[in-house]
Coordinates of C-alpha atoms in Angstrom, one line a residue:
Chain A
M1 CA -0.1 -0.2 0.0
D2 CA 1.4 3.6 -1.4
I3 CA 0.4 5.5 2.1
D4 CA 1.1 8.8 0.1
K5 CA -0.3 8.2 -3.1
K6 CA -4.1 8.9 -2.7
I7 CA -6.7 9.1 -4.7
A8 CA -10.8 9.5 -4.1
T9 CA -12.5 6.7 -5.5
R10 CA -14.8 8.9 -7.3
Q11 CA -12.4 10.4 -8.9
S12 CA -11.3 6.8 -10.2
Y13 CA -14.7 6.2 -11.1
G14 CA -14.9 9.4 -13.4
E15 CA -11.8 8.7 -15.3
E16 CA -12.8 5.0 -15.9
L17 CA -16.2 6.5 -17.3
V18 CA -14.3 7.9 -20.3
K19 CA -12.4 5.0 -21.1
L20 CA -15.5 2.7 -20.5
G21 CA -16.8 5.1 -22.6
E22 CA -14.3 4.8 -25.6
K23 CA -14.7 0.6 -25.4
N24 CA -17.9 0.3 -25.3
K25 CA -21.5 2.6 -26.9
N26 CA -23.8 1.3 -25.1
V27 CA -22.4 3.0 -22.0
V28 CA -24.8 5.9 -21.2
V29 CA -23.9 8.2 -18.1
L30 CA -26.7 9.7 -15.9
D31 CA -26.1 12.6 -13.5
A32 CA -28.5 14.8 -11.1
D33 CA -26.8 18.0 -11.3
L34 CA -23.9 16.7 -9.4
S35 CA -21.7 16.0 -12.1
T36 CA -18.2 18.0 -10.9
A37 CA -18.6 16.1 -7.6
T38 CA -19.3 12.4 -8.6
K39 CA -16.7 12.9 -11.4
T40 CA -18.8 12.0 -14.5
E41 CA -18.2 15.8 -15.9
M42 CA -15.2 13.9 -17.4
F43 CA -17.3 11.5 -19.5
A44 CA -20.0 14.3 -20.0
K45 CA -17.1 16.5 -21.7
K46 CA -15.7 13.6 -23.8
F47 CA -19.3 11.8 -24.7
P48 CA -21.9 15.0 -24.5
D49 CA -24.8 12.9 -26.8
R50 CA -24.0 10.2 -23.9
F51 CA -24.5 11.9 -21.1
I52 CA -27.9 13.0 -19.5
D53 CA -28.3 15.5 -16.6
V54 CA -31.5 15.2 -15.0
G55 CA -31.1 18.3 -13.0
I56 CA -31.8 17.7 -9.1
A57 CA -34.6 14.9 -10.0
E58 CA -32.9 11.6 -8.3
A59 CA -36.1 9.6 -9.1
N60 CA -36.5 10.6 -12.6
M61 CA -33.2 9.7 -13.1
I62 CA -33.0 6.3 -12.2
G63 CA -37.0 5.8 -14.2
I64 CA -34.6 7.3 -17.5
A65 CA -32.1 5.1 -16.9
A66 CA -34.8 1.8 -16.0
G67 CA -36.1 3.0 -19.9
L68 CA -32.8 3.7 -21.6
S69 CA -31.8 0.3 -20.2
T70 CA -34.6 -1.5 -22.6
F71 CA -33.2 -0.3 -25.5
G72 CA -30.2 -2.0 -24.8
K73 CA -28.1 0.9 -23.4
I74 CA -26.0 0.4 -20.0
P75 CA -26.8 3.1 -18.1
Y76 CA -24.3 4.7 -15.1
A77 CA -26.9 6.6 -13.1
S78 CA -24.8 8.5 -11.0
S79 CA -25.4 10.6 -7.8
F80 CA -24.3 10.8 -4.1
A81 CA -25.0 7.6 -2.7
V82 CA -27.8 9.3 -0.2
F83 CA -29.3 10.8 -2.9
A84 CA -29.3 7.6 -5.5
V85 CA -30.0 5.2 -3.2
G86 CA -31.8 7.1 -0.2
R87 CA -34.2 9.6 -2.6
A88 CA -35.0 7.2 -5.2
Y89 CA -35.5 3.9 -3.4
D90 CA -38.7 3.1 -4.4
Q91 CA -37.9 4.0 -8.0
I92 CA -34.9 1.4 -8.0
R93 CA -37.3 -1.3 -6.5
A94 CA -40.2 -1.0 -8.9
S95 CA -38.3 0.0 -12.2
I96 CA -35.0 -1.4 -11.9
A97 CA -34.7 -4.3 -9.4
Y98 CA -38.0 -6.1 -10.1
P99 CA -38.1 -6.1 -14.0
N100 CA -34.2 -6.8 -13.6
L101 CA -33.4 -3.9 -15.9
N102 CA -29.2 -3.7 -16.6
V103 CA -28.6 -0.4 -14.7
K104 CA -25.9 0.8 -12.8
I105 CA -26.4 2.7 -9.8
C106 CA -22.8 4.5 -8.7
G107 CA -23.4 6.4 -5.0
T108 CA -20.4 8.6 -4.1
H109 CA -20.1 10.1 -1.4
A110 CA -20.8 7.3 1.1
G111 CA -20.0 7.0 4.6
I112 CA -19.4 9.7 7.2
S113 CA -16.0 10.6 5.4
V114 CA -18.0 12.8 3.4
G115 CA -16.9 15.2 6.1
E116 CA -18.5 18.8 6.4
D117 CA -21.7 18.5 4.5
G118 CA -22.5 16.5 7.9
A119 CA -25.4 13.8 8.3
T120 CA -27.8 15.1 5.5
H121 CA -25.4 13.6 2.9
Q122 CA -23.6 11.0 5.4
M123 CA -25.0 7.9 3.8
L124 CA -24.4 5.4 6.4
E125 CA -27.6 2.8 4.9
D126 CA -27.5 2.2 1.5
I127 CA -25.3 -1.3 1.9
S128 CA -28.3 -2.2 3.9
L129 CA -30.8 -1.2 2.0
M130 CA -29.8 -2.1 -1.1
R131 CA -28.4 -5.6 0.2
T132 CA -32.3 -6.7 0.8
M133 CA -33.1 -5.9 -2.7
P134 CA -33.8 -8.8 -4.7
N135 CA -32.0 -8.9 -8.1
M136 CA -29.3 -6.2 -6.8
K137 CA -26.2 -6.7 -6.8
V138 CA -23.7 -5.0 -4.0
M139 CA -20.1 -3.4 -4.5
C140 CA -18.1 -1.1 -2.5
T141 CA -14.4 -0.5 -3.3
S142 CA -11.6 0.4 -1.2
D143 CA -9.1 2.0 -3.7
D144 CA -8.3 3.4 -7.0
I145 CA -7.1 0.4 -8.7
Q146 CA -10.0 -2.0 -7.4
T147 CA -12.4 0.7 -8.7
K148 CA -11.3 1.0 -12.0
W149 CA -11.5 -2.7 -12.4
A150 CA -15.2 -2.3 -10.8
V151 CA -16.1 0.2 -13.2
E152 CA -15.5 -1.8 -16.4
E153 CA -16.4 -4.8 -14.5
I154 CA -20.3 -4.3 -13.6
S155 CA -20.8 -3.3 -17.4
K156 CA -20.4 -7.0 -17.9
I157 CA -22.7 -8.1 -15.1
K158 CA -26.5 -8.5 -16.8
G159 CA -28.6 -6.6 -14.5
P160 CA -28.6 -4.2 -11.5
V161 CA -25.6 -3.3 -9.9
Y162 CA -24.9 -0.8 -7.0
L163 CA -21.5 0.5 -7.1
R164 CA -20.7 2.5 -3.7
L165 CA -18.0 5.4 -3.7
C166 CA -16.2 7.6 -1.4
R167 CA -15.4 11.4 -1.6
L168 CA -12.0 11.5 0.2
A169 CA -8.6 10.5 -1.2
T170 CA -7.6 7.3 0.5
P171 CA -4.4 5.3 -0.4
V172 CA -3.5 3.1 -3.5
I173 CA -3.2 0.0 -1.9
Y174 CA -2.7 -2.5 -5.1
E175 CA -0.6 -2.6 -7.5
E176 CA -1.6 -1.9 -11.4
N177 CA -1.5 -6.1 -12.4
Q178 CA -3.7 -7.0 -9.3
K179 CA -6.4 -9.4 -10.4
F180 CA -9.8 -9.2 -8.9
E181 CA -12.8 -11.6 -9.5
F182 CA -16.5 -10.0 -8.9
G183 CA -17.9 -12.1 -6.0
K184 CA -14.2 -12.8 -4.5
G185 CA -12.7 -11.2 -1.5
V186 CA -8.8 -10.1 -1.6
Q187 CA -7.0 -11.9 1.1
I188 CA -4.3 -9.7 2.4
G189 CA -2.0 -11.6 4.8
E190 CA -1.3 -14.6 6.0
G191 CA -1.9 -14.2 9.5
T192 CA -3.6 -16.5 11.9
D193 CA -4.2 -14.7 15.1
G194 CA -7.4 -12.7 13.8
T195 CA -9.1 -11.8 10.5
I196 CA -10.0 -8.0 10.1
I197 CA -12.7 -7.8 7.2
A198 CA -13.5 -4.8 6.1
T199 CA -14.7 -2.7 2.9
G200 CA -14.4 0.7 0.8
L201 CA -12.2 3.3 2.5
C202 CA -11.7 1.2 5.9
V203 CA -9.8 -1.6 4.1
S204 CA -6.7 1.2 4.0
E205 CA -7.1 1.8 7.7
A206 CA -7.6 -2.1 8.4
I207 CA -4.1 -2.5 6.5
K208 CA -3.1 0.3 9.3
A209 CA -4.4 -1.6 11.7
Q210 CA -2.7 -4.6 10.5
K211 CA 0.6 -3.1 11.2
L212 CA 0.0 -1.3 14.3
L213 CA -1.0 -5.2 15.6
E214 CA 2.5 -6.7 13.9
E215 CA 4.5 -4.1 15.7
K216 CA 2.8 -5.7 18.9
G217 CA 3.1 -9.3 17.9
V218 CA 0.0 -9.9 16.6
F219 CA -0.5 -11.0 13.4
V220 CA -3.7 -10.8 11.4
R221 CA -4.8 -11.2 8.2
V222 CA -7.1 -8.6 6.1
V223 CA -10.0 -9.6 3.8
D224 CA -11.2 -7.1 1.6
I225 CA -14.8 -7.4 0.4
H226 CA -15.2 -5.5 -2.3
T227 CA -18.5 -7.5 -3.4
I228 CA -20.9 -7.5 -0.6
K229 CA -23.7 -9.7 -2.2
P230 CA -23.2 -11.5 -3.3
I231 CA -20.6 -12.1 -0.7
D232 CA -18.0 -14.9 -0.3
E233 CA -19.0 -17.0 1.8
E234 CA -16.5 -19.5 1.0
L235 CA -13.5 -16.8 2.0
I236 CA -15.2 -15.8 5.5
I237 CA -16.0 -19.2 6.5
K238 CA -12.0 -20.1 5.8
C239 CA -11.0 -17.4 7.6
A240 CA -13.3 -18.0 10.7
K241 CA -12.1 -21.6 10.6
E242 CA -8.2 -20.2 10.8
T243 CA -7.9 -17.5 12.6
K244 CA -11.2 -18.0 15.4
K245 CA -11.8 -14.1 15.7
I246 CA -13.5 -11.8 13.4
V247 CA -13.8 -8.1 13.0
T248 CA -15.3 -6.0 10.5
V249 CA -15.2 -2.4 9.6
E250 CA -17.3 -0.3 7.4
D251 CA -17.8 3.2 6.8
H252 CA -21.3 2.4 7.0
S253 CA -24.2 1.8 9.9
I254 CA -23.2 -1.8 11.8
I255 CA -26.9 -2.7 11.0
G256 CA -27.5 -4.0 8.0
G257 CA -24.1 -3.5 6.3
L258 CA -20.7 -5.7 5.8
G259 CA -20.8 -6.7 9.3
S260 CA -24.2 -7.8 9.2
A261 CA -23.8 -9.3 6.1
V262 CA -20.3 -11.5 7.9
C263 CA -22.6 -12.5 10.7
E264 CA -25.3 -14.1 8.3
V265 CA -22.8 -15.8 6.7
L266 CA -21.3 -17.2 10.1
S267 CA -23.9 -18.2 12.4
E268 CA -25.5 -20.1 10.0
K269 CA -22.4 -21.9 8.2
Y270 CA -19.6 -21.5 11.2
P271 CA -21.0 -20.1 14.3
T272 CA -18.1 -17.5 15.4
K273 CA -17.6 -14.2 17.6
V274 CA -17.7 -11.6 15.7
A275 CA -17.3 -8.0 16.4
R276 CA -18.3 -4.9 14.2
V277 CA -16.8 -1.9 14.1
G278 CA -18.7 0.8 12.0
I279 CA -21.2 3.8 12.5
K280 CA -23.2 2.6 15.7
D281 CA -27.0 3.3 15.0
C282 CA -26.4 7.1 15.1
F283 CA -26.3 9.8 12.3
G284 CA -23.2 11.2 11.2
R285 CA -22.4 15.2 11.8
S286 CA -19.8 18.0 10.3
G287 CA -16.4 17.9 10.8
K288 CA -12.9 17.0 8.9
A289 CA -13.1 13.3 7.5
E290 CA -9.9 12.2 8.8
E291 CA -11.6 13.7 12.6
L292 CA -14.8 11.6 11.8
I293 CA -12.9 8.6 11.1
K294 CA -11.5 9.0 14.1
Y295 CA -14.6 10.6 16.0
F296 CA -16.7 7.2 15.2
K297 CA -14.1 5.0 16.0
I298 CA -13.8 3.2 12.4
D299 CA -9.9 4.4 12.3
A300 CA -7.0 1.7 12.6
E301 CA -6.6 2.4 16.4
T302 CA -9.9 1.1 16.8
I303 CA -9.6 -1.3 14.9
A304 CA -6.2 -2.6 16.4
K305 CA -7.8 -2.3 19.9
T306 CA -11.1 -4.2 19.2
V307 CA -9.0 -6.9 17.2
L308 CA -6.7 -7.1 20.9
E309 CA -10.0 -7.0 22.5
Chain B
M1 CA -52.2 -5.1 -39.4
K2 CA -53.6 -1.7 -39.3
I3 CA -57.5 -1.3 -38.8
T4 CA -58.8 1.8 -40.1
N5 CA -62.7 0.5 -39.9
I6 CA -64.5 3.1 -37.0
D7 CA -66.7 0.5 -36.1
A8 CA -64.3 -2.3 -36.4
L9 CA -62.2 -0.4 -34.0
K10 CA -65.3 0.4 -31.4
M11 CA -65.3 -3.7 -31.5
K12 CA -62.1 -4.3 -30.7
A13 CA -62.6 -1.4 -27.9
N14 CA -65.2 -3.5 -26.9
N15 CA -63.9 -6.4 -26.6
V16 CA -61.3 -5.2 -24.6
R17 CA -63.8 -4.1 -22.2
K18 CA -65.0 -7.5 -21.8
G19 CA -61.9 -9.0 -21.1
I20 CA -61.5 -6.2 -18.4
I21 CA -64.7 -7.6 -17.0
E22 CA -63.6 -11.1 -17.3
A23 CA -60.2 -10.8 -16.0
V24 CA -61.6 -8.3 -13.1
Y25 CA -64.6 -10.9 -12.0
S26 CA -62.4 -14.0 -12.2
A27 CA -60.1 -12.3 -10.0
K28 CA -62.1 -11.0 -7.4
S29 CA -60.3 -8.1 -7.2
G30 CA -58.5 -5.4 -9.2
H31 CA -59.6 -2.1 -10.8
P32 CA -62.5 -1.8 -13.7
G33 CA -62.8 1.9 -13.5
G34 CA -59.6 3.1 -14.5
S35 CA -59.0 0.4 -16.9
L36 CA -62.4 0.9 -18.4
S37 CA -61.8 4.7 -18.7
C38 CA -58.3 4.2 -20.8
A39 CA -60.1 1.2 -23.2
D40 CA -60.4 3.1 -26.1
I41 CA -57.2 4.4 -26.1
L42 CA -55.8 1.1 -25.7
A43 CA -57.8 -0.1 -28.5
V44 CA -56.4 2.7 -31.0
L45 CA -53.0 2.8 -30.5
Y46 CA -52.6 -1.3 -30.6
F47 CA -55.2 -1.7 -33.7
N48 CA -54.7 1.2 -35.6
Q49 CA -51.5 3.6 -34.6
M50 CA -48.8 1.2 -33.0
N51 CA -45.9 -0.1 -35.3
V52 CA -46.2 -3.4 -33.1
N53 CA -45.7 -7.2 -34.4
E54 CA -47.5 -9.7 -31.6
K55 CA -45.0 -12.2 -33.5
K56 CA -42.0 -10.1 -32.3
P57 CA -42.7 -8.6 -28.8
D58 CA -39.3 -7.9 -28.2
D59 CA -38.3 -6.3 -31.9
I60 CA -35.7 -3.5 -30.6
N61 CA -37.9 -1.1 -33.4
R62 CA -41.1 -1.4 -32.0
D63 CA -43.2 1.3 -30.7
R64 CA -43.2 0.9 -26.9
L65 CA -46.2 1.4 -24.8
V66 CA -45.5 2.5 -21.2
L67 CA -49.0 1.8 -18.7
S68 CA -47.6 4.7 -15.7
K69 CA -51.1 3.5 -13.9
G70 CA -50.1 0.4 -13.7
H71 CA -53.4 -0.9 -11.7
C72 CA -54.8 -0.8 -14.7
S73 CA -53.7 -3.8 -16.0
P74 CA -56.7 -5.5 -16.9
A75 CA -56.9 -3.0 -19.7
L76 CA -53.4 -3.8 -21.3
Y77 CA -53.3 -7.5 -20.7
S78 CA -57.1 -7.6 -22.7
V79 CA -55.7 -5.3 -25.4
L80 CA -52.7 -7.9 -25.5
A81 CA -54.4 -10.7 -25.8
E82 CA -57.0 -9.1 -28.4
K83 CA -54.1 -8.8 -30.7
G84 CA -52.4 -11.8 -30.1
Y85 CA -49.8 -11.7 -27.8
F86 CA -51.3 -14.4 -25.7
D87 CA -54.6 -16.7 -25.5
K88 CA -57.9 -14.7 -24.0
E89 CA -58.1 -17.4 -21.4
N90 CA -55.6 -16.6 -19.8
L91 CA -57.5 -13.2 -18.6
K92 CA -59.5 -15.9 -16.4
S93 CA -56.1 -16.0 -14.4
F94 CA -55.4 -12.5 -13.6
R95 CA -54.0 -12.5 -9.9
N96 CA -54.2 -15.8 -9.7
I97 CA -50.6 -17.6 -7.7
N98 CA -49.6 -19.4 -10.9
S99 CA -50.5 -17.0 -13.8
F100 CA -48.3 -14.7 -15.4
L101 CA -50.8 -12.0 -15.4
Q102 CA -49.7 -10.2 -12.0
G103 CA -51.7 -7.5 -10.6
H104 CA -49.5 -4.9 -11.6
P105 CA -47.8 -5.4 -14.9
D106 CA -44.6 -7.3 -15.1
M107 CA -42.6 -6.8 -18.7
V108 CA -40.3 -10.0 -17.2
K109 CA -43.5 -12.3 -17.6
V110 CA -46.0 -10.8 -20.0
P111 CA -45.1 -10.8 -23.5
G112 CA -46.2 -7.6 -24.9
V113 CA -45.6 -5.8 -21.6
D114 CA -43.1 -2.9 -21.9
M115 CA -42.8 -1.5 -18.8
T116 CA -43.1 -2.8 -15.4
T117 CA -45.4 -0.4 -13.5
G118 CA -47.2 -0.4 -10.2
S119 CA -45.9 2.5 -8.0
L120 CA -47.2 5.6 -9.6
G121 CA -45.4 8.5 -11.3
Q122 CA -42.3 6.2 -12.4
G123 CA -43.6 4.9 -15.9
L124 CA -43.6 8.3 -17.5
S125 CA -39.4 8.4 -16.7
A126 CA -39.0 5.3 -18.1
S127 CA -41.0 6.5 -21.1
V128 CA -38.5 9.5 -21.4
G129 CA -35.8 7.1 -21.2
M130 CA -36.8 5.3 -24.1
A131 CA -37.8 7.7 -26.1
L132 CA -34.1 8.9 -25.5
A133 CA -32.8 5.6 -26.3
S134 CA -35.1 5.5 -29.6
K135 CA -33.2 8.6 -30.8
M136 CA -29.7 8.1 -29.5
N137 CA -30.2 4.8 -31.7
G138 CA -31.7 6.6 -34.8
A139 CA -34.3 4.0 -34.3
G140 CA -37.5 6.2 -34.9
C141 CA -39.6 4.4 -32.9
R142 CA -42.6 6.3 -31.1
V143 CA -43.4 6.0 -27.6
Y144 CA -46.6 5.9 -25.8
C145 CA -47.4 6.3 -22.3
I146 CA -50.4 6.7 -20.1
I147 CA -51.0 8.4 -17.2
G148 CA -53.6 8.5 -14.9
D149 CA -55.4 11.9 -13.3
G150 CA -54.9 11.2 -9.9
E151 CA -51.2 9.7 -10.8
I152 CA -50.2 13.0 -12.0
D153 CA -50.1 14.5 -7.8
E154 CA -46.4 12.6 -7.7
G155 CA -43.8 14.8 -8.8
Q156 CA -41.8 12.6 -10.3
I157 CA -44.3 12.8 -13.2
W158 CA -43.3 16.7 -13.5
E159 CA -39.4 16.0 -13.5
A160 CA -40.4 13.9 -16.5
C161 CA -42.1 16.5 -18.4
M162 CA -39.1 18.8 -17.4
M163 CA -36.6 16.3 -19.2
A164 CA -39.5 15.6 -22.0
Y165 CA -39.1 18.9 -23.4
K166 CA -35.1 19.6 -22.4
Y167 CA -34.5 16.8 -24.9
H168 CA -37.3 17.6 -27.8
L169 CA -38.6 14.3 -27.2
D170 CA -41.2 14.8 -30.0
N171 CA -41.4 10.8 -30.6
L172 CA -42.8 10.8 -26.8
C173 CA -47.0 10.9 -26.5
V174 CA -48.2 10.9 -23.3
I175 CA -52.1 10.4 -22.5
L176 CA -53.6 11.7 -19.6
D177 CA -56.6 9.7 -18.7
Y178 CA -58.6 12.4 -17.1
N179 CA -61.4 11.0 -15.7
H180 CA -61.6 13.2 -12.7
L181 CA -61.5 10.3 -10.1
Q182 CA -58.8 8.8 -8.1
I183 CA -59.6 6.6 -4.8
D184 CA -60.5 9.1 -2.4
G185 CA -62.6 11.0 -4.5
R186 CA -62.6 13.6 -7.3
V187 CA -59.1 15.0 -8.4
E188 CA -60.1 18.4 -8.0
D189 CA -61.2 17.7 -4.2
V190 CA -58.2 15.4 -3.8
S191 CA -55.5 17.2 -4.7
G192 CA -56.8 20.6 -6.0
L193 CA -55.7 19.7 -9.8
D194 CA -57.3 22.1 -12.3
N195 CA -55.9 23.7 -15.5
V196 CA -54.1 20.8 -16.5
E197 CA -54.4 22.3 -19.7
G198 CA -52.5 25.3 -18.9
K199 CA -50.1 23.5 -16.8
F200 CA -48.4 20.7 -19.5
K201 CA -48.6 23.9 -21.9
S202 CA -46.3 25.5 -19.1
F203 CA -43.7 22.5 -19.3
G204 CA -43.4 22.9 -23.1
F205 CA -45.9 20.2 -24.3
S206 CA -47.7 20.2 -27.6
V207 CA -51.5 19.6 -25.8
L208 CA -54.3 18.1 -27.6
Q209 CA -57.7 18.0 -26.1
V210 CA -59.8 15.1 -26.9
D211 CA -62.9 13.0 -25.9
G212 CA -61.2 10.0 -24.6
H213 CA -63.9 7.8 -26.0
N214 CA -64.2 9.2 -29.5
I215 CA -62.5 6.7 -31.7
N216 CA -62.2 9.1 -34.8
S217 CA -61.0 12.1 -32.3
L218 CA -58.2 9.8 -31.2
I219 CA -56.8 8.9 -34.7
D220 CA -57.1 12.7 -35.5
C221 CA -54.9 13.2 -32.2
F222 CA -52.2 10.6 -32.6
N223 CA -51.8 11.7 -36.0
T224 CA -51.4 15.1 -35.1
A225 CA -49.1 14.1 -32.5
K226 CA -46.7 12.3 -35.3
Q227 CA -46.6 15.5 -37.2
T228 CA -45.5 17.1 -34.5
K229 CA -41.8 18.1 -34.4
G230 CA -39.1 19.5 -31.5
V231 CA -41.7 19.1 -28.6
P232 CA -43.3 16.5 -26.6
T233 CA -47.4 15.8 -26.9
M234 CA -49.8 15.6 -24.2
I235 CA -53.3 14.5 -25.0
I236 CA -55.4 15.3 -22.1
A237 CA -58.2 12.3 -22.6
N238 CA -61.5 13.5 -21.2
T239 CA -62.7 10.1 -20.5
I240 CA -65.4 8.7 -18.0
K241 CA -64.6 6.1 -15.4
G242 CA -66.1 3.0 -15.3
K243 CA -66.9 4.0 -19.0
G244 CA -69.6 1.3 -21.4
I245 CA -70.7 -0.7 -17.6
S246 CA -73.7 1.8 -16.4
Y247 CA -74.0 0.9 -13.0
M248 CA -69.9 1.7 -13.4
E249 CA -70.0 5.0 -15.0
G250 CA -68.7 7.8 -13.1
K251 CA -68.6 6.0 -9.6
A252 CA -65.5 6.4 -7.8
D253 CA -66.3 3.4 -5.6
W254 CA -65.7 0.8 -9.0
H255 CA -61.9 2.0 -8.5
G256 CA -60.6 -1.1 -7.3
K257 CA -63.7 -3.0 -6.3
A258 CA -64.8 -6.4 -8.6
P259 CA -68.2 -7.3 -9.9
N260 CA -70.3 -9.9 -8.0
E261 CA -72.0 -12.6 -10.1
E262 CA -74.8 -10.7 -10.8
E263 CA -72.6 -7.2 -11.6
Y264 CA -70.8 -9.5 -13.6
N265 CA -73.6 -11.2 -15.9
K266 CA -75.1 -7.2 -16.2
A267 CA -72.0 -5.5 -17.7
M268 CA -71.7 -8.9 -20.1
T269 CA -74.7 -8.7 -21.5
E270 CA -74.1 -4.8 -21.8
L271 CA -71.2 -5.4 -23.7
D272 CA -73.0 -8.1 -25.8
T273 CA -76.0 -6.2 -26.8
L274 CA -73.6 -2.9 -28.8
E275 CA -74.3 -3.5 -32.3
F276 CA -71.3 -2.8 -34.9
N277 CA -71.8 -2.3 -38.7
Q278 CA -68.6 -3.8 -40.2

């Protein structure tokens, strides 16, 4: 992990969309007056005829995306996670997930790491909402390299996908040549004293925690779950068997997110004690992203402490 | 095959009404009132206007119809059966546990259904997406969307109208089934709706007013819409809820209620005794 090279996954999203647009003429991008923040403006400049700005009207954006997909288009509907998923929940449910239409919903600015905008803009329930929806697949990527892979990968998956992205610039974890597979987690390290299962920008915090623990002679592995649904049951069970101790980490509510998904797997298939690090059933608040990560206790120190407890 | 004979189209509309009554009576639930009010509109679209082929329901270049007021699925299923997308006998399975004819239109299960609808206010947005895609593809197909007057309480309808105007969707023709009744009563009382023509005009639509049960006038309107360039069309179809069944006409009560056996027989007798010159 290159701690000094930091890129926000929304930036990677914007850059990769342009490349994808060149490769696949069916890709169209929609935004709801946030293209400078979601970074879809790069696609808009390159392919103005395939970019649709609907204004501040997320429900309508989702419906238009549904209609476009019935003509073979592959729409990437983009907004902040709170509006894309929260504002347009029923539109996603009735017009996309139920008819299983080929629409990609990309929510940037997820989690408390949004920072200064505060609670109204810090979406902490989106994984939970999207995970319960039949036909919907859910991804949350951890760095620039993985996000760029995911943006193209989801264009090849038939049916609806929710891709969760972040505003905050975070370390680049992987090398350019790293291979990923949809539905398969990435194991980082071979430690057997515990497993930290993380998603999104918490993966880099987990890796920092792994190093802190190493200094104390505790050797854990990190599992990066970029695909939350369908989740990599095999890897989770394997880690539970090999390390006994599981800690989940996410910039999302501990209710319904990654932690819940892991607990669902383990409680049914290999009962193991799981500690969930995440936002503890409360709303966010304004502040600097780095401050909030500590304030809400999803930082490396808290993760390391949780493992030791 | 396009039907141009007015009486033949009236007969088709009458058959659509029979199918609606059959479906709702068999299911012992469903929405006859609003289905009957848009029966003539659907008959004209499927038998006189739309470029569709029941043998090729997935043809990418077909015209599309989105029944945004999805609870009126009996009308859509009935016209699709009449057109030959599936056997009419299936209408009797409407809303049954083993049926493909769900309570609200399901594009995955039913051949000929172009968009899944049911949660009000969403179908027009999908129609805008379809009309946009058709323009992008240079396909030249037209998109028809039927919305309810109660449905336009939903803000999403107006969001969709703004985009239809912004993108000059002259291949989009929206039909407002203006029967003046929603579940809780008259639209004027429930949502305070008035001046619909002025509202849609101010959103940039070419607005036409028509008697939604007059086959000739409907054809004229759809033809005018086809000639209109640069802006989408809104046809305000003045209709009667429950049209065609004497005891249902103009009664909000028949929004979501099935007829009993006696009422069913009376309805079928009324529809059966109509005569058409061919």
